[in-house]
GROMACS .gro file of C-alpha atoms in nm:
model
  137
    1MET     CA    1  -4.021   0.184  -6.688
    2ILE     CA    2  -4.060   0.186  -6.312
    3PHE     CA    3  -3.893   0.452  -6.102
    4SER     CA    4  -3.847   0.430  -5.729
    5ARG     CA    5  -3.770   0.728  -5.509
    6SER     CA    6  -3.730   0.729  -5.134
    7SER     CA    7  -3.771   0.987  -4.864
    8ASP     CA    8  -3.727   0.956  -4.491
    9LEU     CA    9  -4.101   0.897  -4.461
   10GLY     CA   10  -4.176   0.654  -4.743
   11THR     CA   11  -4.088   0.502  -5.078
   12PHE     CA   12  -4.239   0.618  -5.407
   13ILE     CA   13  -4.303   0.377  -5.695
   14LEU     CA   14  -4.376   0.563  -6.020
   15PHE     CA   15  -4.505   0.395  -6.336
   16ALA     CA   16  -4.642   0.602  -6.628
   17ASP     CA   17  -4.893   0.835  -6.460
   18ASP     CA   18  -4.943   0.619  -6.149
   19THR     CA   19  -4.773   0.693  -5.820
   20ASN     CA   20  -4.769   0.455  -5.525
   21ILE     CA   21  -4.627   0.548  -5.187
   22PHE     CA   22  -4.526   0.288  -4.930
   23VAL     CA   23  -4.495   0.397  -4.567
   24ILE     CA   24  -4.377   0.174  -4.283
   25GLY     CA   25  -4.438   0.227  -3.913
   26ASN     CA   26  -4.385   0.026  -3.595
   27THR     CA   27  -4.744   0.103  -3.494
   28PRO     CA   28  -5.051   0.202  -3.696
   29SER     CA   29  -5.038   0.549  -3.537
   30GLU     CA   30  -4.678   0.596  -3.648
   31ALA     CA   31  -4.754   0.478  -4.002
   32TYR     CA   32  -5.056   0.708  -4.037
   33GLU     CA   33  -4.863   1.004  -3.890
   34LYS     CA   34  -4.573   0.953  -4.133
   35ALA     CA   35  -4.812   0.905  -4.426
   36ASN     CA   36  -5.004   1.224  -4.349
   37GLN     CA   37  -4.680   1.420  -4.313
   38LEU     CA   38  -4.562   1.283  -4.648
   39LEU     CA   39  -4.897   1.363  -4.811
   40LYS     CA   40  -4.864   1.725  -4.697
   41SER     CA   41  -4.529   1.742  -4.877
   42VAL     CA   42  -4.680   1.582  -5.188
   43GLN     CA   43  -4.968   1.831  -5.184
   44LYS     CA   44  -4.726   2.123  -5.152
   45TYR     CA   45  -4.518   1.990  -5.443
   46MET     CA   46  -4.829   1.947  -5.658
   47TYR     CA   47  -4.950   2.299  -5.578
   48LEU     CA   48  -4.613   2.461  -5.650
   49ASN     CA   49  -4.586   2.279  -5.983
   50LYS     CA   50  -4.949   2.350  -6.079
   51LEU     CA   51  -5.035   1.980  -6.089
   52HIS     CA   52  -5.361   1.813  -5.988
   53ILE     CA   53  -5.435   1.487  -5.807
   54ASN     CA   54  -5.754   1.308  -5.907
   55MET     CA   55  -5.899   1.228  -5.565
   56SER     CA   56  -6.155   0.989  -5.714
   57LYS     CA   57  -5.864   0.760  -5.809
   58CYS     CA   58  -5.679   0.792  -5.478
   59CYS     CA   59  -5.700   0.507  -5.230
   60TYR     CA   60  -5.488   0.328  -4.976
   61ILE     CA   61  -5.446  -0.014  -4.822
   62HIS     CA   62  -5.324  -0.073  -4.470
   63PHE     CA   63  -5.119  -0.394  -4.471
   64LYS     CA   64  -5.102  -0.549  -4.127
   65PRO     CA   65  -4.877  -0.825  -3.997
   66LYS     CA   66  -5.060  -1.146  -3.911
   67HIS     CA   67  -4.896  -1.180  -3.570
   68THR     CA   68  -4.823  -0.863  -3.382
   69ASN     CA   69  -4.750  -0.732  -3.034
   70ILE     CA   70  -4.918  -0.396  -3.104
   71GLN     CA   71  -5.130  -0.267  -2.821
   72GLN     CA   72  -5.501  -0.334  -2.873
   73ASN     CA   73  -5.602   0.035  -2.851
   74ASP     CA   74  -5.363   0.123  -3.136
   75HIS     CA   75  -5.488  -0.165  -3.351
   76ASP     CA   76  -5.826   0.000  -3.424
   77ASP     CA   77  -5.810   0.159  -3.772
   78SER     CA   78  -6.132   0.357  -3.733
   79SER     CA   79  -5.949   0.631  -3.541
   80HIS     CA   80  -5.688   0.672  -3.819
   81GLN     CA   81  -5.734   0.860  -4.144
   82LEU     CA   82  -5.520   0.973  -4.436
   83LEU     CA   83  -5.580   1.325  -4.565
   84LEU     CA   84  -5.469   1.500  -4.882
   85ASP     CA   85  -5.538   1.873  -4.876
   86ASP     CA   86  -5.782   1.812  -4.588
   87PHE     CA   87  -5.982   1.557  -4.793
   88PRO     CA   88  -5.994   1.198  -4.666
   89ILE     CA   89  -5.843   0.932  -4.890
   90LYS     CA   90  -6.061   0.625  -4.942
   91LYS     CA   91  -5.945   0.308  -4.765
   92VAL     CA   92  -5.987  -0.010  -4.972
   93CYS     CA   93  -5.937  -0.381  -4.910
   94HIS     CA   94  -5.794  -0.446  -5.257
   95THR     CA   95  -5.666  -0.253  -5.558
   96LYS     CA   96  -5.470  -0.302  -5.877
   97PHE     CA   97  -5.093  -0.248  -5.854
   98LEU     CA   98  -4.891  -0.281  -6.176
   99GLY     CA   99  -5.157  -0.509  -6.327
  100VAL     CA  100  -5.192  -0.736  -6.024
  101ILE     CA  101  -5.483  -0.711  -5.782
  102ILE     CA  102  -5.349  -0.707  -5.427
  103ASP     CA  103  -5.545  -0.711  -5.104
  104ASP     CA  104  -5.470  -0.615  -4.745
  105GLN     CA  105  -5.384  -0.978  -4.663
  106LEU     CA  106  -5.146  -1.006  -4.962
  107SER     CA  107  -5.336  -1.311  -5.088
  108TRP     CA  108  -5.387  -1.408  -5.452
  109GLU     CA  109  -5.764  -1.460  -5.416
  110PRO     CA  110  -5.889  -1.127  -5.562
  111HIS     CA  111  -5.649  -1.156  -5.858
  112ILE     CA  112  -5.742  -1.518  -5.927
  113THR     CA  113  -6.113  -1.434  -5.901
  114ALA     CA  114  -6.074  -1.150  -6.155
  115LEU     CA  115  -5.875  -1.373  -6.393
  116ARG     CA  116  -6.131  -1.652  -6.360
  117ARG     CA  117  -6.410  -1.406  -6.444
  118LYS     CA  118  -6.224  -1.283  -6.755
  119LEU     CA  119  -6.146  -1.636  -6.871
  120ASN     CA  120  -6.505  -1.752  -6.821
  121TYR     CA  121  -6.628  -1.456  -7.027
  122ALA     CA  122  -6.379  -1.526  -7.308
  123SER     CA  123  -6.462  -1.896  -7.305
  124ALA     CA  124  -6.837  -1.829  -7.320
  125THR     CA  125  -6.785  -1.582  -7.607
  126LEU     CA  126  -6.584  -1.836  -7.806
  127TYR     CA  127  -6.846  -2.102  -7.738
  128ARG     CA  128  -7.124  -1.875  -7.871
  129ILE     CA  129  -6.937  -1.796  -8.195
  130ARG     CA  130  -6.788  -2.143  -8.249
  131ASP     CA  131  -7.004  -2.210  -8.556
  132SER     CA  132  -6.889  -1.885  -8.719
  133LEU     CA  133  -6.519  -1.962  -8.685
  134PRO     CA  134  -6.332  -2.115  -8.980
  135THR     CA  135  -6.231  -2.477  -8.941
  136CYS     CA  136  -5.892  -2.622  -9.017
  137PRO     CA  137  -5.876  -2.867  -9.312
   0.00000   0.00000   0.00000
């Protein structure tokens, strides 16, 4: 079951023990500012409820529009950072979301590549054991 909760700063998608937070901003600076403010609230909630966030599993993707009128000086991501309890969150180009690998360009390439790798492995395994499999009459 998937639960979705919203706040003024972002939208939460909860599934089992995974939590995803989506934050939207008109500029990268606005998005990062809102996200950091929201993460402070999350950290406070976790502390008050004696819960722990596994920072080694935390990551984020910055989705960017293909065509934008954002000023060039605000377009540089290197000056922006997300922090949770004063620890930086790792920025990634792709990650798994509800079983689908998504990337910062929202293309299917990383997911297709992973599926192709799994199918090639399964096919090679079946080929190696083909003589051990029972045959149909």
